[in-house]
Coordinates of C-alpha atoms in Angstrom, one line a residue:
X1 CA -198.9 76.5 -140.2
X2 CA -200.6 80.1 -140.3
X3 CA -200.1 81.5 -144.1
X4 CA -198.1 84.7 -143.9
X5 CA -200.4 88.0 -145.2
X6 CA -199.9 89.6 -148.4
X7 CA -201.7 92.7 -148.0
X8 CA -198.7 94.7 -148.6
X9 CA -197.9 92.7 -151.8
X10 CA -201.8 93.8 -153.2
X11 CA -201.3 97.6 -152.8
X12 CA -200.9 98.1 -156.8
X13 CA -204.0 96.3 -158.9
X14 CA -202.4 94.1 -161.2
X15 CA -204.8 95.5 -164.3
X16 CA -203.5 99.0 -163.8
X17 CA -199.8 97.7 -164.4
X18 CA -198.8 99.0 -168.2
X19 CA -197.8 96.4 -170.6
X20 CA -194.0 95.8 -171.2
X21 CA -192.9 94.1 -173.7
X22 CA -189.1 93.8 -171.7
X23 CA -188.0 95.0 -168.6
X24 CA -185.9 93.5 -165.4
X25 CA -186.6 93.2 -162.0
X26 CA -183.9 95.1 -159.4
X27 CA -184.8 93.2 -156.3
X28 CA -184.2 94.4 -153.2
X29 CA -184.1 92.8 -149.5
X30 CA -184.4 94.2 -145.8
X31 CA -185.4 93.3 -142.8
X32 CA -183.0 90.7 -142.4
X33 CA -179.2 90.4 -141.9
X34 CA -176.8 89.6 -144.6
X35 CA -176.7 85.9 -144.2
X36 CA -180.6 85.9 -144.6
X37 CA -181.0 88.4 -146.7
X38 CA -178.5 86.0 -149.4
X39 CA -180.8 82.9 -148.7
X40 CA -183.6 85.2 -149.3
X41 CA -182.1 86.5 -153.1
X42 CA -181.6 83.0 -153.6
X43 CA -184.7 81.6 -153.0
X44 CA -187.1 83.6 -154.4
X45 CA -187.1 83.4 -158.3
X46 CA -187.7 87.2 -158.3
X47 CA -184.0 87.3 -158.1
X48 CA -183.4 85.7 -160.8
X49 CA -184.4 88.3 -163.1
X50 CA -182.3 90.8 -162.6
X51 CA -180.1 90.1 -165.8
X52 CA -183.2 88.4 -167.8
X53 CA -186.1 89.9 -169.9
X54 CA -189.8 89.5 -168.2
X55 CA -193.1 90.3 -169.0
X56 CA -195.7 92.6 -167.0
X57 CA -197.6 89.3 -167.1
X58 CA -194.3 87.5 -165.3
X59 CA -193.8 89.9 -162.7
X60 CA -197.5 89.7 -161.5
X61 CA -196.7 85.7 -161.1
X62 CA -193.7 86.1 -159.4
X63 CA -194.5 88.6 -157.8
X64 CA -197.1 86.4 -156.0
X65 CA -195.3 84.0 -155.5
X66 CA -192.2 85.8 -153.2
X67 CA -194.1 85.4 -149.8
X68 CA -194.2 81.7 -150.2
X69 CA -190.4 81.4 -151.1
X70 CA -189.4 84.0 -148.9
X71 CA -190.9 81.5 -146.2
X72 CA -189.3 78.7 -147.9
X73 CA -185.8 80.1 -147.9
X74 CA -185.6 80.9 -144.1
X75 CA -187.2 77.8 -143.3
X76 CA -183.6 76.0 -143.3
X77 CA -182.3 78.8 -140.7
X78 CA -185.1 78.0 -138.2
X79 CA -187.7 80.8 -138.9
X80 CA -190.8 79.1 -139.3
X81 CA -192.7 81.8 -139.3
X82 CA -191.5 84.1 -141.7
X83 CA -193.3 86.4 -143.4
X84 CA -193.3 89.0 -146.3
X85 CA -194.9 91.9 -148.1
X86 CA -193.9 94.4 -150.4
X87 CA -193.5 97.2 -152.5
X88 CA -193.3 97.8 -156.4
X89 CA -193.0 99.9 -158.8
X90 CA -192.1 100.6 -162.3
X91 CA -188.2 102.7 -163.2
X92 CA -187.8 103.3 -166.6
X93 CA -188.4 99.9 -168.7
X94 CA -187.7 97.8 -165.0
X95 CA -189.2 96.9 -161.9
X96 CA -188.1 98.0 -158.6
X97 CA -189.1 95.2 -156.0
X98 CA -188.8 95.7 -152.5
X99 CA -189.6 92.4 -149.9
X100 CA -190.0 93.5 -146.4
X101 CA -189.2 90.3 -144.6
X102 CA -190.3 89.8 -140.4
X103 CA -188.2 86.4 -139.7
X104 CA -190.0 85.8 -137.0
X105 CA -188.5 84.0 -133.6
X106 CA -186.3 81.2 -134.5
X107 CA -186.5 77.7 -133.7
X108 CA -183.4 76.0 -131.0
X109 CA -182.4 73.1 -131.1
X110 CA -183.5 72.7 -126.9
X111 CA -182.6 68.6 -127.2
X112 CA -179.7 66.5 -128.2
X113 CA -179.6 63.1 -128.2
X114 CA -176.5 61.4 -129.7
X115 CA -175.6 57.6 -129.3
X116 CA -173.1 55.4 -131.0
X117 CA -171.6 52.0 -129.6
X118 CA -169.2 51.8 -127.1
X119 CA -166.4 50.8 -129.4
X120 CA -167.1 53.5 -131.4
X121 CA -167.4 56.1 -128.9
X122 CA -163.8 55.5 -127.6
X123 CA -162.2 56.6 -130.7
X124 CA -160.7 60.3 -130.3
X125 CA -162.2 61.2 -133.9
X126 CA -165.6 59.7 -133.4
X127 CA -166.0 61.4 -129.7
X128 CA -164.8 64.5 -131.8
X129 CA -167.6 64.8 -134.0
X130 CA -170.5 63.4 -131.6
X131 CA -169.0 66.2 -129.3
X132 CA -170.0 68.5 -132.8
X133 CA -173.4 67.4 -132.7
X134 CA -173.8 68.2 -129.1
X135 CA -172.7 71.5 -129.7
X136 CA -175.8 72.2 -131.8
X137 CA -177.5 73.0 -128.6
X138 CA -179.1 76.1 -127.5
X139 CA -178.6 77.3 -131.0
X140 CA -180.8 78.1 -133.6
X141 CA -181.8 75.0 -135.8
X142 CA -179.8 76.0 -139.0
X143 CA -180.4 72.6 -141.9
X144 CA -176.9 73.3 -142.9
X145 CA -174.8 73.2 -139.5
X146 CA -177.2 69.8 -138.6
X147 CA -176.3 67.7 -141.8
X148 CA -172.7 68.9 -142.0
X149 CA -172.7 67.6 -138.0
X150 CA -174.1 64.7 -138.5
X151 CA -172.2 63.8 -141.8
X152 CA -169.3 64.7 -140.0
X153 CA -169.8 61.7 -137.7
X154 CA -171.1 59.2 -140.4
X155 CA -167.6 60.2 -142.1
X156 CA -165.7 60.0 -138.9
X157 CA -166.8 56.1 -138.1
X158 CA -166.1 55.1 -141.7
X159 CA -162.4 57.0 -141.5
X160 CA -161.6 54.8 -138.6
X161 CA -162.6 51.5 -139.8
X162 CA -166.6 51.0 -138.7
X163 CA -166.9 50.5 -142.6
X164 CA -170.8 48.9 -142.0
X165 CA -171.7 52.0 -139.4
X166 CA -175.4 52.9 -140.5
X167 CA -177.4 55.6 -139.4
X168 CA -180.1 54.1 -137.8
X169 CA -182.5 57.0 -135.9
X170 CA -182.3 60.8 -137.4
X171 CA -185.0 62.7 -136.3
X172 CA -185.7 66.4 -135.8
X173 CA -188.8 67.2 -134.2
X174 CA -190.1 70.8 -134.1
X175 CA -192.7 72.3 -132.0
X176 CA -193.6 76.0 -133.8
X177 CA -195.6 76.8 -130.9
X178 CA -192.8 76.6 -128.5
X179 CA -190.0 77.8 -131.0
X180 CA -187.6 74.7 -130.1
X181 CA -186.3 71.5 -131.7
X182 CA -185.3 68.0 -130.7
X183 CA -182.4 66.2 -132.5
X184 CA -182.0 62.9 -132.1
X185 CA -179.8 60.7 -133.7
X186 CA -178.3 57.1 -133.6
X187 CA -175.6 54.8 -134.7
X188 CA -175.3 51.0 -135.3
X189 CA -171.5 51.3 -135.8
X190 CA -170.4 47.4 -136.5
X191 CA -166.8 45.6 -135.8
X192 CA -164.2 48.0 -136.8
X193 CA -161.7 47.0 -139.3
X194 CA -158.2 45.9 -139.2
X195 CA -155.6 46.1 -142.2
X196 CA -155.1 42.7 -143.9
X197 CA -152.2 42.5 -146.8
X198 CA -151.3 45.7 -148.9
X199 CA -151.0 44.2 -152.9
X200 CA -149.1 46.1 -155.1
X201 CA -149.9 45.9 -158.7
X202 CA -147.7 46.5 -161.7
X203 CA -144.5 47.9 -159.7
X204 CA -141.4 47.6 -161.4
X205 CA -139.3 47.5 -158.2
X206 CA -138.2 44.2 -156.3
X207 CA -141.0 42.4 -153.5
X208 CA -140.7 44.4 -150.3
X209 CA -138.9 47.6 -151.5
X210 CA -142.5 49.4 -151.8
X211 CA -143.9 47.7 -148.7
X212 CA -141.8 50.7 -146.8
X213 CA -144.1 53.3 -147.8
X214 CA -146.6 51.8 -145.8
X215 CA -147.2 54.3 -142.5
X216 CA -148.9 50.9 -140.9
X217 CA -149.2 47.1 -140.5
X218 CA -151.2 44.2 -140.6
X219 CA -153.4 44.4 -138.1
X220 CA -153.7 48.1 -137.4
X221 CA -157.0 49.5 -137.4
X222 CA -158.0 51.1 -141.0
X223 CA -157.9 54.6 -141.2
X224 CA -158.3 56.5 -144.4
X225 CA -156.0 59.3 -143.2
X226 CA -153.1 56.4 -143.4
X227 CA -154.3 55.2 -146.9
X228 CA -154.0 59.2 -147.9
X229 CA -150.6 59.5 -146.6
X230 CA -149.5 56.4 -148.4
X231 CA -150.7 57.8 -151.6
X232 CA -149.1 60.9 -150.8
X233 CA -145.6 59.2 -150.4
X234 CA -145.8 57.1 -153.4
X235 CA -146.5 60.3 -155.4
X236 CA -143.8 62.1 -153.7
X237 CA -141.0 59.4 -154.5
X238 CA -141.6 60.1 -158.3
X239 CA -142.0 56.3 -159.6
X240 CA -145.4 56.5 -160.8
X241 CA -147.4 58.4 -163.0
X242 CA -150.7 56.9 -161.2
X243 CA -150.9 55.5 -157.9
X244 CA -154.6 54.7 -156.1
X245 CA -155.0 53.4 -153.3
X246 CA -158.3 51.3 -152.9
X247 CA -159.6 49.3 -149.8
X248 CA -160.8 45.5 -151.0
X249 CA -164.1 46.4 -149.5
X250 CA -166.3 44.0 -151.6
X251 CA -163.9 40.9 -150.0
X252 CA -163.8 42.2 -146.4
X253 CA -164.2 39.8 -144.3
X254 CA -163.7 38.3 -140.4
X255 CA -162.7 41.7 -140.1
X256 CA -159.8 42.6 -141.8
X257 CA -159.9 44.2 -145.6
X258 CA -156.9 44.0 -147.9
X259 CA -155.7 47.1 -149.7
X260 CA -154.9 47.1 -153.7
X261 CA -152.2 50.1 -154.0
X262 CA -152.6 50.0 -158.7
X263 CA -149.4 51.3 -159.6
X264 CA -148.4 52.9 -163.3
X265 CA -144.6 53.3 -164.0
X266 CA -143.3 56.9 -164.6
X267 CA -140.9 57.5 -167.3
X268 CA -137.8 56.4 -166.0
X269 CA -135.7 59.1 -167.5
X270 CA -136.0 62.6 -167.7
X271 CA -134.3 64.9 -170.2
X272 CA -134.4 68.7 -168.9
X273 CA -132.6 71.8 -170.4
X274 CA -132.5 75.5 -171.7
X275 CA -131.7 79.3 -171.9
X276 CA -131.9 81.2 -168.7
X277 CA -130.5 84.4 -167.5
X278 CA -129.8 85.6 -163.7
X279 CA -128.6 89.0 -163.3
X280 CA -125.4 87.4 -160.3
X281 CA -124.7 84.9 -163.3
X282 CA -125.2 86.3 -166.5
X283 CA -127.1 84.1 -169.5
X284 CA -126.6 80.4 -170.1
X285 CA -127.8 77.1 -170.6
X286 CA -128.5 74.8 -168.2
X287 CA -128.8 71.0 -169.1
X288 CA -130.2 67.6 -167.1
X289 CA -130.3 64.1 -166.9
X290 CA -132.5 62.3 -164.3
X291 CA -133.1 58.6 -163.7
X292 CA -136.1 58.3 -161.7
X293 CA -134.8 54.9 -160.4
X294 CA -131.4 52.7 -161.9
X295 CA -132.6 48.9 -160.9
X296 CA -135.7 47.7 -159.1
X297 CA -134.1 48.8 -155.3
X298 CA -135.3 52.4 -156.5
X299 CA -131.8 54.3 -156.6
X300 CA -131.7 57.8 -157.9
X301 CA -129.5 59.5 -160.5
X302 CA -129.1 63.1 -161.0
X303 CA -126.6 65.3 -163.4
X304 CA -126.7 68.5 -164.5
X305 CA -124.7 70.7 -166.4
X306 CA -124.9 75.1 -166.3
X307 CA -122.7 77.2 -168.4
X308 CA -123.7 80.1 -168.2
X309 CA -121.5 84.0 -168.5
X310 CA -119.9 84.2 -164.7
X311 CA -120.6 80.3 -163.8
X312 CA -119.9 76.8 -165.3
X313 CA -120.9 73.8 -163.2
X314 CA -121.0 70.1 -163.7
X315 CA -122.5 68.1 -160.6
X316 CA -124.0 64.6 -160.3
X317 CA -125.9 62.8 -157.4
X318 CA -126.6 59.5 -156.7
X319 CA -129.3 59.1 -154.2
X320 CA -130.3 55.9 -152.1
X321 CA -133.8 56.4 -150.7
X322 CA -134.7 54.8 -147.5
X323 CA -138.4 55.2 -147.2
X324 CA -140.6 55.4 -144.1
X325 CA -141.7 57.9 -141.8
X326 CA -138.4 59.8 -142.2
X327 CA -138.2 59.7 -145.7
X328 CA -134.6 59.3 -145.1
X329 CA -131.9 59.4 -148.0
X330 CA -128.1 58.3 -148.4
X331 CA -126.6 60.8 -151.5
X332 CA -123.2 60.7 -152.9
X333 CA -122.2 63.9 -155.6
X334 CA -119.7 65.8 -157.3
X335 CA -119.5 69.0 -158.4
X336 CA -116.9 71.0 -160.4
X337 CA -117.3 74.5 -160.2
X338 CA -115.7 77.2 -162.2
X339 CA -117.2 80.7 -161.2
X340 CA -115.8 84.3 -161.9
X341 CA -117.5 86.8 -160.4
X342 CA -116.8 91.2 -160.1
X343 CA -114.4 90.5 -157.4
X344 CA -113.0 86.7 -157.4
X345 CA -112.3 83.5 -159.3
X346 CA -112.0 80.0 -158.8
X347 CA -111.8 76.9 -159.6
X348 CA -113.0 74.1 -157.3
X349 CA -113.8 69.8 -157.0
X350 CA -116.4 69.1 -154.2
X351 CA -117.1 65.5 -153.0
X352 CA -120.6 65.2 -151.3
X353 CA -121.8 62.6 -148.8
X354 CA -124.8 62.5 -146.6
X355 CA -127.8 61.6 -145.0
X356 CA -130.6 63.5 -145.1
X357 CA -134.3 62.8 -143.1
X358 CA -137.2 64.4 -141.4
X359 CA -136.2 65.0 -137.7
X360 CA -138.8 66.9 -135.6
X361 CA -140.3 68.7 -137.9
X362 CA -136.8 69.9 -139.7
X363 CA -135.0 68.5 -142.6
X364 CA -131.7 67.7 -141.9
X365 CA -128.5 67.0 -143.6
X366 CA -125.8 65.3 -142.1
X367 CA -122.4 64.9 -144.2
X368 CA -119.1 65.2 -145.0
X369 CA -117.6 67.6 -147.6
X370 CA -114.2 67.5 -150.0
X371 CA -113.2 70.9 -151.0
X372 CA -110.6 71.3 -153.6
X373 CA -109.5 74.0 -155.8
X374 CA -107.6 77.4 -156.7
X375 CA -108.6 80.6 -156.4
X376 CA -108.4 84.1 -157.1
X377 CA -110.0 87.0 -155.4
X378 CA -109.6 91.0 -155.1
X379 CA -110.7 91.6 -158.5
X380 CA -112.6 94.4 -160.4
X381 CA -114.0 94.3 -163.6
X382 CA -112.0 92.5 -166.1
X383 CA -108.8 92.8 -165.3
X384 CA -106.3 90.4 -165.7
X385 CA -104.9 87.8 -163.4
X386 CA -101.6 89.3 -162.9
X387 CA -102.9 92.8 -161.3
X388 CA -101.5 94.0 -158.1
X389 CA -103.1 93.4 -154.6
X390 CA -104.8 90.1 -156.1
X391 CA -104.7 87.2 -153.5
X392 CA -104.2 83.9 -154.9
X393 CA -104.7 80.7 -153.4
X394 CA -104.7 76.9 -153.4
X395 CA -106.4 74.6 -150.7
X396 CA -107.6 71.4 -149.7
X397 CA -109.9 71.2 -146.7
X398 CA -112.1 68.1 -145.4
X399 CA -115.3 69.3 -143.6
X400 CA -118.7 67.8 -141.4
X401 CA -121.3 69.5 -142.4
X402 CA -125.1 69.3 -140.9
X403 CA -128.3 71.7 -142.2
X404 CA -131.5 72.4 -140.4
X405 CA -134.1 73.2 -142.5
X406 CA -138.0 73.7 -142.2
X407 CA -140.6 76.1 -144.1
X408 CA -144.2 76.8 -143.7
X409 CA -146.3 78.3 -146.5
X410 CA -149.8 78.2 -147.1
X411 CA -149.7 78.3 -151.2
X412 CA -146.6 76.9 -152.7
X413 CA -146.7 79.0 -155.5
X414 CA -147.8 82.1 -154.1
X415 CA -147.2 82.6 -150.3
X416 CA -149.6 84.9 -148.4
X417 CA -148.7 83.6 -144.8
X418 CA -145.6 81.9 -144.3
X419 CA -141.9 81.4 -143.5
X420 CA -138.5 79.7 -143.8
X421 CA -135.4 79.0 -141.8
X422 CA -132.3 77.3 -142.5
X423 CA -129.2 77.0 -140.4
X424 CA -126.0 75.4 -141.2
X425 CA -123.0 74.2 -139.9
X426 CA -119.2 73.4 -140.6
X427 CA -116.3 72.5 -138.9
X428 CA -113.0 70.8 -140.2
X429 CA -111.5 68.3 -137.3
X430 CA -108.5 71.0 -136.6
X431 CA -106.0 70.4 -139.7
X432 CA -106.8 66.5 -140.5
X433 CA -106.2 66.5 -144.1
X434 CA -107.2 70.5 -144.2
X435 CA -104.9 73.2 -145.0
X436 CA -106.7 75.3 -142.8
X437 CA -109.0 74.4 -139.3
X438 CA -112.0 76.5 -139.9
X439 CA -115.7 76.6 -137.9
X440 CA -118.6 78.3 -139.9
X441 CA -122.2 78.9 -138.7
X442 CA -124.8 80.5 -141.4
X443 CA -128.6 81.1 -140.8
X444 CA -131.0 82.4 -143.2
X445 CA -134.8 83.4 -143.1
X446 CA -137.5 84.8 -145.1
X447 CA -140.9 86.1 -143.0
X448 CA -144.1 86.7 -145.6
X449 CA -147.9 88.0 -144.6
X450 CA -150.5 89.6 -146.8
X451 CA -152.3 92.2 -145.3
X452 CA -155.3 94.7 -147.0
X453 CA -156.1 92.2 -149.4
X454 CA -153.5 92.5 -152.0
X455 CA -150.5 93.4 -150.3
X456 CA -148.2 92.0 -148.8
X457 CA -144.6 92.4 -146.5
X458 CA -141.8 90.2 -146.9
X459 CA -138.5 90.1 -144.6
X460 CA -135.2 88.4 -145.1
X461 CA -132.1 88.0 -143.5
X462 CA -128.7 86.4 -143.3
X463 CA -126.6 85.9 -140.7
X464 CA -123.0 83.9 -140.6
X465 CA -119.3 83.7 -138.6
X466 CA -116.6 81.9 -139.2
X467 CA -113.4 81.2 -137.1
X468 CA -110.4 79.9 -138.6
X469 CA -106.5 79.4 -138.5
X470 CA -105.8 81.0 -141.5
X471 CA -108.7 83.2 -143.9
X472 CA -106.3 83.3 -146.8
X473 CA -106.8 79.6 -147.2
X474 CA -110.3 79.9 -147.5
X475 CA -111.7 79.5 -151.0
X476 CA -114.5 82.3 -151.9
X477 CA -117.1 80.3 -152.0
X478 CA -116.7 79.6 -147.9
X479 CA -115.7 83.1 -147.3
X480 CA -118.9 85.7 -146.5
X481 CA -120.0 88.6 -149.2
X482 CA -122.6 90.7 -149.7
X483 CA -124.4 92.3 -152.7
X484 CA -126.5 90.6 -155.9
X485 CA -129.9 89.5 -156.0
X486 CA -130.4 87.3 -152.8
X487 CA -128.6 89.8 -150.9
X488 CA -128.0 93.7 -151.2
X489 CA -130.1 95.3 -154.4
X490 CA -128.0 97.6 -156.1
X491 CA -125.1 96.7 -156.0
X492 CA -122.9 93.0 -158.0
X493 CA -123.3 90.0 -156.8
X494 CA -120.6 89.4 -154.2
X495 CA -119.2 92.9 -155.0
X496 CA -119.4 94.1 -150.7
X497 CA -116.6 93.1 -148.2
X498 CA -114.0 93.7 -146.3
X499 CA -110.9 94.9 -148.3
X500 CA -107.1 94.1 -148.6
X501 CA -104.8 96.9 -148.2
X502 CA -104.7 97.2 -151.9
X503 CA -108.6 98.1 -151.4
X504 CA -109.5 95.0 -152.9
X505 CA -112.9 92.9 -151.7
X506 CA -111.7 89.7 -150.7
X507 CA -114.7 88.9 -148.3
X508 CA -115.5 88.5 -144.1
X509 CA -115.4 86.0 -141.3
X510 CA -118.7 87.6 -140.8
X511 CA -122.4 88.5 -142.5
X512 CA -124.9 90.1 -141.6
X513 CA -128.1 91.5 -144.3
X514 CA -131.6 92.5 -144.0
X515 CA -134.6 93.3 -146.1
X516 CA -137.7 94.7 -145.9
X517 CA -140.5 94.5 -149.4
X518 CA -143.7 95.4 -149.8
X519 CA -145.4 94.5 -152.7
X520 CA -148.8 95.3 -154.2
X521 CA -150.9 93.2 -157.3
X522 CA -153.1 94.9 -159.5
X523 CA -153.8 91.6 -160.8
X524 CA -153.8 87.9 -159.8
X525 CA -150.8 87.8 -161.2
X526 CA -149.3 91.4 -161.6
X527 CA -148.0 93.4 -159.0
X528 CA -145.1 95.7 -158.0
X529 CA -142.7 96.1 -154.6
X530 CA -140.7 98.7 -153.1
X531 CA -137.6 97.4 -151.3
X532 CA -134.7 98.6 -148.9
X533 CA -131.8 96.2 -148.4
X534 CA -128.8 96.9 -146.1
X535 CA -126.1 95.1 -144.8
X536 CA -122.6 93.8 -145.3
X537 CA -119.9 91.3 -144.7
X538 CA -117.0 92.1 -142.6
X539 CA -113.9 91.2 -140.2
X540 CA -114.0 91.2 -136.5
X541 CA -116.0 93.8 -135.0
X542 CA -116.0 96.4 -138.3
X543 CA -119.4 96.6 -139.3
X544 CA -120.6 99.3 -141.5
X545 CA -123.9 98.3 -143.8
X546 CA -124.6 99.6 -147.4
X547 CA -128.1 100.0 -148.5
X548 CA -129.9 99.8 -151.2
X549 CA -133.6 100.6 -152.3
X550 CA -135.5 100.4 -155.6
X551 CA -138.5 99.2 -156.9
X552 CA -139.8 96.1 -159.3
X553 CA -142.0 94.0 -160.9
X554 CA -143.5 90.9 -160.0
X555 CA -145.6 88.3 -162.6
X556 CA -146.5 85.0 -161.4
X557 CA -146.1 83.1 -164.3
X558 CA -147.2 79.4 -165.6
X559 CA -143.3 78.9 -164.9
X560 CA -143.1 80.3 -161.4
X561 CA -142.7 84.1 -159.5
X562 CA -140.8 86.1 -161.4
X563 CA -139.4 89.3 -160.1
X564 CA -137.7 92.2 -162.0
X565 CA -136.0 94.8 -159.7
X566 CA -134.1 97.8 -160.3
X567 CA -131.9 99.4 -157.3
X568 CA -129.5 101.9 -156.2
X569 CA -127.1 102.4 -153.6
X570 CA -128.0 104.7 -150.7
X571 CA -125.2 107.2 -149.2
X572 CA -122.6 105.7 -151.1
X573 CA -119.9 108.2 -152.1
X574 CA -117.9 105.0 -154.3
X575 CA -120.8 103.2 -156.1
X576 CA -123.5 104.8 -158.3
X577 CA -125.8 103.5 -161.1
X578 CA -128.9 101.4 -161.1
X579 CA -128.4 97.7 -160.8
X580 CA -130.9 95.2 -162.6
X581 CA -132.0 92.1 -160.9
X582 CA -133.6 89.2 -161.9
X583 CA -134.9 86.5 -160.3
X584 CA -137.3 83.2 -161.0
X585 CA -138.6 80.7 -158.5
X586 CA -140.8 80.5 -155.6
X587 CA -141.3 82.6 -152.4
X588 CA -140.1 80.3 -150.0

């Protein structure tokens, strides 16, 4: 190989360099693009002395080594004839060194030969990685790209069951005179292994229960992706503190391999509780008891008590998981609810039975609800229950319900690109076991996109419609209201909606609410927001949106996103003042 000339580096006689006890080196590189410049800076030892003391003798030694280091740094990128000249001068106590790099003509890959056995070549995952190597042709010879493409083939072979695969030929022949490179790779894949038995160790469940989590069966071809899927499913079941899925490669024979699943049970009973605050509910206490498994069939049981200023609930939920690809679960629960908002008061008992499962990418819930209780609507502030114009009711309703929910986000704690969509439908079977017949359809959507680095745009919308034979028989939680933390900020919770002849808010048969919010983050965890919300509940076609706007603070805390907003009504002659809204929870 021709040795690069160094005449530019010898412009300054070393014996004329003044002696400096301590100095640093400021290194500049020109003549190449940013990627190659970074490679040169990382590859020459001069670049390591930007923040370190260096003597004149060290400067001389480092400066003299630079041309060879430049050539070594650029060779992995296909530049085998790079040369470097340089300038150096003293500025204060530092040395400024500029390297003028001429990369030369890059070596290009002109020939690629990739061979795998016929059985392996038929596997789609292997075939894709082979094409990745073949795509190196006519591109500069880049060692990193070559290593990545070669290792991808080896990884695909192992991941799809060719556990004995060996790379027997791996050569790169470089012709510097012609600036060309020829790649030759050949694998002996060997036999493709199939699954044998799956052995669960230290399980607290009856034999056969955990088999439902296994996404493959004995005799299927081995797949590392399926083993990862099994581990994620067992972790998600919340039964175990430790889950290790280990192929028994030491005892693999006759083309089969057993899978060992090492388990350690999680804590069986979980107690939760503590104070909380929400502007819709007021201050309160929350406590819960959860049995992660009730019996050796994996049944679960959750209980929760909420005691807040304007909301009190006691709920219980019994779950019967049906593990499998659809993640089915049968759920039975009861919920007592005592709610007291600025416009309504209700005490209801709700019984629920439903089935949840994955359905074409959606989380689907189908079930039946029985709801019974008393209620009062049309309240104003803290007035008594005998005030004129209040509407009271007692009703019992039996109705099926279906919910479809889907969401996508790039980060569960702070979404930069994501969305969610939930659609719920309810209906009674006519007047069967119900004081009124009704049908209801509700949709909620949220969309998040980051822009210009540290900013986010958040759009939110809700829409709903009720068809009923007797609106007065519907309790408040089945009517539509607007206002509050997750509706129109600047108004109290459920304070907006149609009014009766006494001017009291009684809720509506329709709902339409939208929100636009822009966030800017000054640091990784702290930011501010500006927002405009608009919407209302309505009856018929009498829709007159209320508008709220304001500013907020965002804190990505250890317990999740905390949003504190200050909002005011806009253009509303009947509503004034500043409203505080506090929400704690995930973006989606």
